């Protein structure tokens, strides 16, 4: 039996000891939303354990990622993050962690579409007018994101590549503060996940210009928003996947218990209802298996490498 530093037996994990899920972005944002909803769904299969979300933001998620890579490998400190796990190794020439060898991959959670939204004061009534306005104001449009390595940064990069227009990017510790500034008119545009933008769109507080899926979404509040593809950005697609990680060397029985609990959580009707209400799609394929999760992330690093290199969007 693997006896962990805590003296508890891996077999008894979690044994009533609280689990921390590190979210590498500010509270109230889309990554935080997924973590809090998943934590709720993980409690039952983890014997009612309490799960704390620790928002350790900064440097486009790399500070939070590094914190978990260095954490005790006893299963009580986990990381929930998204596509940034695959883009940061390309964007940051030196990272304080190795995405391949410093983590145990616990399985994937969901796929989340993005929306390109504008501040309420924007005159552009649709994607076409917004695109023309950007073209007439090269370098002047303020595009928010959550730092180099964030999903909003990735979408913004691809969006600028397509429009062949530079915008001024404004980084935040997450898209919760970014969307707050959008509502206040401090920034003009933001590409953010539907888990964060659905409520603002529903409340008509922002201008929704496009969704970044190839097919229109079915969520009531989002179903009338045109896709970027039909708006002229042929084939433009950005969906943000999320996964769960533990520090390398976490005992096998603990990893199994965590992955089993994740599988139960992803089938939790409450969790699925919350996710679907925000336009997200819970993983139902084999990406919930650790080996498949890891393989998928490796393939995403390979996919994003050339794209990011072409954009020259390095962090340092
Ligand atoms: C991102 O842009 O990567 C995330 O939406 C940031 C966040 O979760 O706040």
XYZ file of C-alpha atoms and ligand atoms in Angstrom:
325
model
C 0.000 0.000 0.000
C 1.353 3.462 -0.810
C 1.591 5.364 2.463
C 1.551 9.056 1.702
C 3.432 11.837 3.499
C 0.261 12.464 5.503
C 0.592 8.976 6.981
C -2.877 8.189 5.654
C -3.179 5.102 3.491
C -3.823 5.828 -0.191
C -6.581 3.238 0.039
C -8.488 5.480 2.466
C -8.194 8.577 0.284
C -9.594 11.162 0.826
C -10.348 10.092 4.406
C -12.283 13.271 5.172
C -9.308 15.582 4.520
C -10.295 18.591 2.330
C -9.179 18.634 -1.297
C -8.006 21.865 -2.979
C -8.622 22.498 -6.654
C -6.291 25.211 -7.934
C -7.841 27.402 -10.653
C -5.122 29.433 -12.412
C -7.446 32.394 -13.083
C -9.381 34.940 -11.020
C -12.547 33.960 -9.177
C -15.821 34.438 -11.017
C -14.450 33.598 -14.464
C -15.224 30.634 -16.743
C -12.481 28.354 -15.420
C -13.587 29.108 -11.870
C -17.201 28.388 -12.875
C -16.309 24.916 -14.161
C -14.226 24.194 -11.047
C -16.982 25.170 -8.595
C -19.643 23.232 -10.479
C -17.377 20.176 -10.789
C -16.384 20.391 -7.106
C -20.082 20.141 -6.217
C -20.450 17.025 -8.377
C -17.236 15.422 -7.026
C -18.239 15.617 -3.357
C -20.618 12.655 -3.386
C -18.267 10.162 -5.129
C -15.463 11.363 -2.834
C -17.365 10.419 0.295
C -18.705 13.931 0.970
C -15.234 15.468 1.217
C -15.079 19.250 1.253
C -13.439 20.729 -1.846
C -11.899 24.192 -1.750
C -11.245 26.226 -4.918
C -7.982 28.178 -4.754
C -7.729 30.924 -7.388
C -4.011 31.354 -8.055
C -4.006 33.653 -11.093
C -1.322 35.331 -13.183
C 0.960 34.906 -16.190
C -1.799 33.389 -18.311
C -2.335 30.414 -15.924
C 1.341 29.428 -15.595
C 1.588 30.554 -11.942
C -1.303 28.323 -10.863
C -0.042 25.435 -13.008
C 3.415 25.697 -11.398
C 1.908 25.745 -7.911
C 0.316 22.330 -8.469
C 3.383 20.901 -10.198
C 5.273 21.651 -6.964
C 2.502 20.586 -4.541
C 2.645 17.489 -2.348
C 1.703 14.489 -4.503
C -0.870 13.102 -2.069
C -4.000 13.819 -4.100
C -5.176 16.715 -1.922
C -4.027 19.445 -4.336
C -5.395 19.271 -7.877
C -5.307 21.591 -10.894
C -8.266 22.397 -13.120
C -7.255 24.239 -16.249
C -7.992 24.378 -19.966
C -6.327 24.627 -23.364
C -3.634 26.764 -21.715
C -1.960 23.505 -20.654
C -1.209 22.956 -24.347
C -0.552 26.540 -25.489
C 1.752 27.720 -22.673
C 4.572 25.270 -23.561
C 4.673 26.948 -26.980
C 4.126 30.533 -25.802
C 6.587 30.582 -22.878
C 10.155 29.743 -23.835
C 10.878 28.781 -20.214
C 8.183 27.486 -17.878
C 8.645 26.596 -14.175
C 7.081 23.209 -14.901
C 7.057 20.516 -17.570
C 3.463 19.957 -18.758
C 4.321 16.421 -19.781
C 6.302 15.091 -16.811
C 5.247 17.169 -13.787
C 1.563 16.205 -13.808
C -0.670 13.178 -13.562
C -3.501 13.559 -16.084
C -6.782 12.782 -14.344
C -9.204 13.083 -17.262
C -11.037 15.752 -19.246
C -14.211 17.567 -18.262
C -15.896 19.560 -21.020
C -15.671 21.527 -24.246
C -16.768 25.165 -24.078
C -17.582 27.414 -27.027
C -16.509 31.058 -27.112
C -18.287 34.250 -28.013
C -16.875 37.432 -29.521
C -18.610 40.209 -27.601
C -18.416 44.016 -27.554
C -18.957 46.716 -24.962
C -22.534 47.977 -24.825
C -21.536 51.407 -26.239
C -20.248 49.920 -29.516
C -22.237 51.209 -32.502
C -21.523 48.146 -34.674
C -24.818 46.293 -34.868
C -23.407 43.066 -36.306
C -20.212 41.181 -37.114
C -19.809 42.878 -40.496
C -20.024 46.392 -39.030
C -17.744 45.393 -36.153
C -15.178 44.006 -38.609
C -15.310 47.213 -40.698
C -14.871 49.346 -37.584
C -11.806 47.316 -36.548
C -10.376 47.713 -40.064
C -10.818 51.497 -39.861
C -9.097 51.688 -36.468
C -5.894 49.599 -36.748
C -4.136 49.262 -33.383
C -6.775 51.360 -31.609
C -9.333 48.690 -30.645
C -8.822 47.418 -27.091
C -9.199 43.621 -26.933
C -9.221 42.122 -23.434
C -7.787 38.755 -22.439
C -6.648 36.784 -19.387
C -2.945 36.905 -20.167
C -0.701 35.102 -22.656
C -1.728 31.456 -22.488
C -5.376 32.070 -21.705
C -8.257 30.889 -23.850
C -9.263 34.486 -24.502
C -5.701 35.224 -25.627
C -5.746 32.233 -27.995
C -9.092 33.264 -29.501
C -7.899 36.877 -29.810
C -4.736 35.712 -31.560
C -6.646 33.629 -34.094
C -9.198 36.430 -34.566
C -6.492 39.030 -35.307
C -4.769 36.576 -37.638
C -7.993 36.177 -39.604
C -8.718 39.918 -39.759
C -5.057 40.711 -40.468
C -5.492 43.667 -38.121
C -3.517 44.411 -34.964
C -5.510 45.322 -31.861
C -4.260 46.601 -28.519
C -4.551 43.652 -26.143
C -5.313 44.341 -22.470
C -4.412 41.448 -20.109
C -6.315 40.700 -16.866
C -5.991 38.012 -14.208
C -9.033 36.341 -15.687
C -12.007 37.133 -17.866
C -14.154 38.001 -14.860
C -12.246 41.293 -14.409
C -11.989 41.617 -18.189
C -15.739 41.384 -18.723
C -16.271 43.861 -15.850
C -14.159 46.397 -17.781
C -16.031 45.560 -20.996
C -19.319 46.373 -19.270
C -17.735 49.611 -18.062
C -16.558 50.460 -21.561
C -12.861 50.426 -20.625
C -12.197 47.826 -23.301
C -13.993 47.342 -26.622
C -13.983 43.607 -27.381
C -13.464 40.288 -25.647
C -13.493 36.705 -26.842
C -14.653 34.699 -23.851
C -16.216 31.366 -23.029
C -19.985 30.962 -22.940
C -19.687 29.796 -19.314
C -18.904 33.440 -18.533
C -20.763 35.358 -21.226
C -24.168 33.628 -21.385
C -25.598 35.559 -18.426
C -24.314 38.910 -19.754
C -25.744 38.180 -23.212
C -29.061 37.078 -21.699
C -29.157 40.348 -19.700
C -28.338 42.253 -22.920
C -25.411 43.895 -21.142
C -22.930 43.184 -23.961
C -23.089 43.074 -27.768
C -22.750 39.465 -28.984
C -21.179 39.446 -32.474
C -20.353 35.792 -33.057
C -19.941 32.347 -31.575
C -16.748 30.438 -32.356
C -18.338 27.060 -33.185
C -18.978 25.956 -36.766
C -22.652 25.316 -35.962
C -24.909 27.746 -34.098
C -25.426 26.915 -30.435
C -28.724 25.581 -29.111
C -28.665 27.300 -25.692
C -31.730 29.603 -25.833
C -29.785 32.799 -25.054
C -27.105 31.967 -27.654
C -29.027 30.304 -30.500
C -29.551 33.499 -32.537
C -25.901 34.563 -32.502
C -24.283 33.928 -35.904
C -21.150 31.825 -36.099
C -17.875 33.501 -37.078
C -17.793 31.007 -39.964
C -21.112 32.176 -41.451
C -20.049 35.781 -40.799
C -17.138 35.477 -43.185
C -14.346 33.905 -41.084
C -14.561 30.598 -42.982
C -13.738 27.642 -40.738
C -13.044 29.819 -37.682
C -13.475 27.565 -34.678
C -12.248 27.792 -31.084
C -13.624 25.494 -28.387
C -11.980 25.389 -24.974
C -11.492 22.049 -23.273
C -10.878 21.645 -19.543
C -9.044 18.881 -17.677
C -8.067 17.837 -14.171
C -4.462 17.219 -13.044
C -2.516 16.088 -9.963
C 1.194 16.418 -9.185
C 3.437 13.723 -10.655
C 3.912 10.721 -8.376
C 0.476 10.831 -6.748
C -0.133 7.204 -5.643
C -1.994 5.022 -8.158
C -4.902 4.147 -5.811
C -5.481 7.883 -5.283
C -5.383 8.584 -9.026
C -7.888 5.793 -9.600
C -10.232 7.097 -6.900
C -10.056 10.597 -8.403
C -10.653 9.408 -11.956
C -13.551 7.171 -10.828
C -15.059 10.168 -9.010
C -14.620 12.339 -12.123
C -16.501 9.766 -14.200
C -19.385 9.820 -11.711
C -19.368 13.654 -11.624
C -19.535 13.928 -15.423
C -22.701 11.809 -15.345
C -24.293 13.916 -12.589
C -27.552 15.334 -14.052
C -27.195 18.533 -12.005
C -23.665 19.127 -13.339
C -24.705 18.391 -16.921
C -27.702 20.736 -16.629
C -25.511 23.583 -15.325
C -22.941 23.064 -18.080
C -25.480 22.835 -20.897
C -27.293 25.906 -19.580
C -24.038 27.794 -20.174
C -23.412 26.369 -23.651
C -20.765 23.877 -22.501
C -20.663 20.194 -23.507
C -19.595 17.631 -20.888
C -17.068 15.057 -22.133
C -18.707 11.691 -22.847
C -15.895 10.123 -24.886
C -12.677 8.393 -23.828
C -10.904 11.691 -23.120
C -12.087 11.110 -19.536
C -9.456 8.323 -19.410
C -6.080 9.619 -18.119
C -4.077 8.087 -20.980
C -6.438 9.545 -23.600
C -6.450 12.903 -21.796
C -2.650 13.043 -21.963
C -2.583 11.942 -25.613
C -5.121 14.623 -26.504
C -3.118 17.391 -24.798
C 0.057 16.278 -26.597
C -1.807 16.432 -29.912
C -3.076 19.925 -29.053
C 0.471 21.128 -28.340
C 1.444 19.859 -31.798
C -1.623 21.535 -33.334
C -1.099 24.933 -31.715
C 2.674 25.041 -32.143
C 2.739 26.186 -35.774
C -0.255 28.518 -35.291
C 1.379 30.328 -32.382
C 4.793 30.383 -34.065
C 3.183 31.943 -37.157
C 1.592 34.607 -34.951
C 4.870 35.192 -33.136
C 2.890 35.582 -29.939
C 5.613 34.544 -27.514
C 5.314 35.604 -23.889
C 9.008 36.375 -23.435
C -9.322 32.367 -20.266
O -9.522 33.341 -20.995
O -8.408 31.568 -20.351
C -10.270 32.118 -19.178
O -11.530 32.457 -19.621
C -9.876 33.009 -18.046
C -10.738 32.767 -16.867
O -11.176 31.629 -16.644
O -10.952 33.744 -16.163
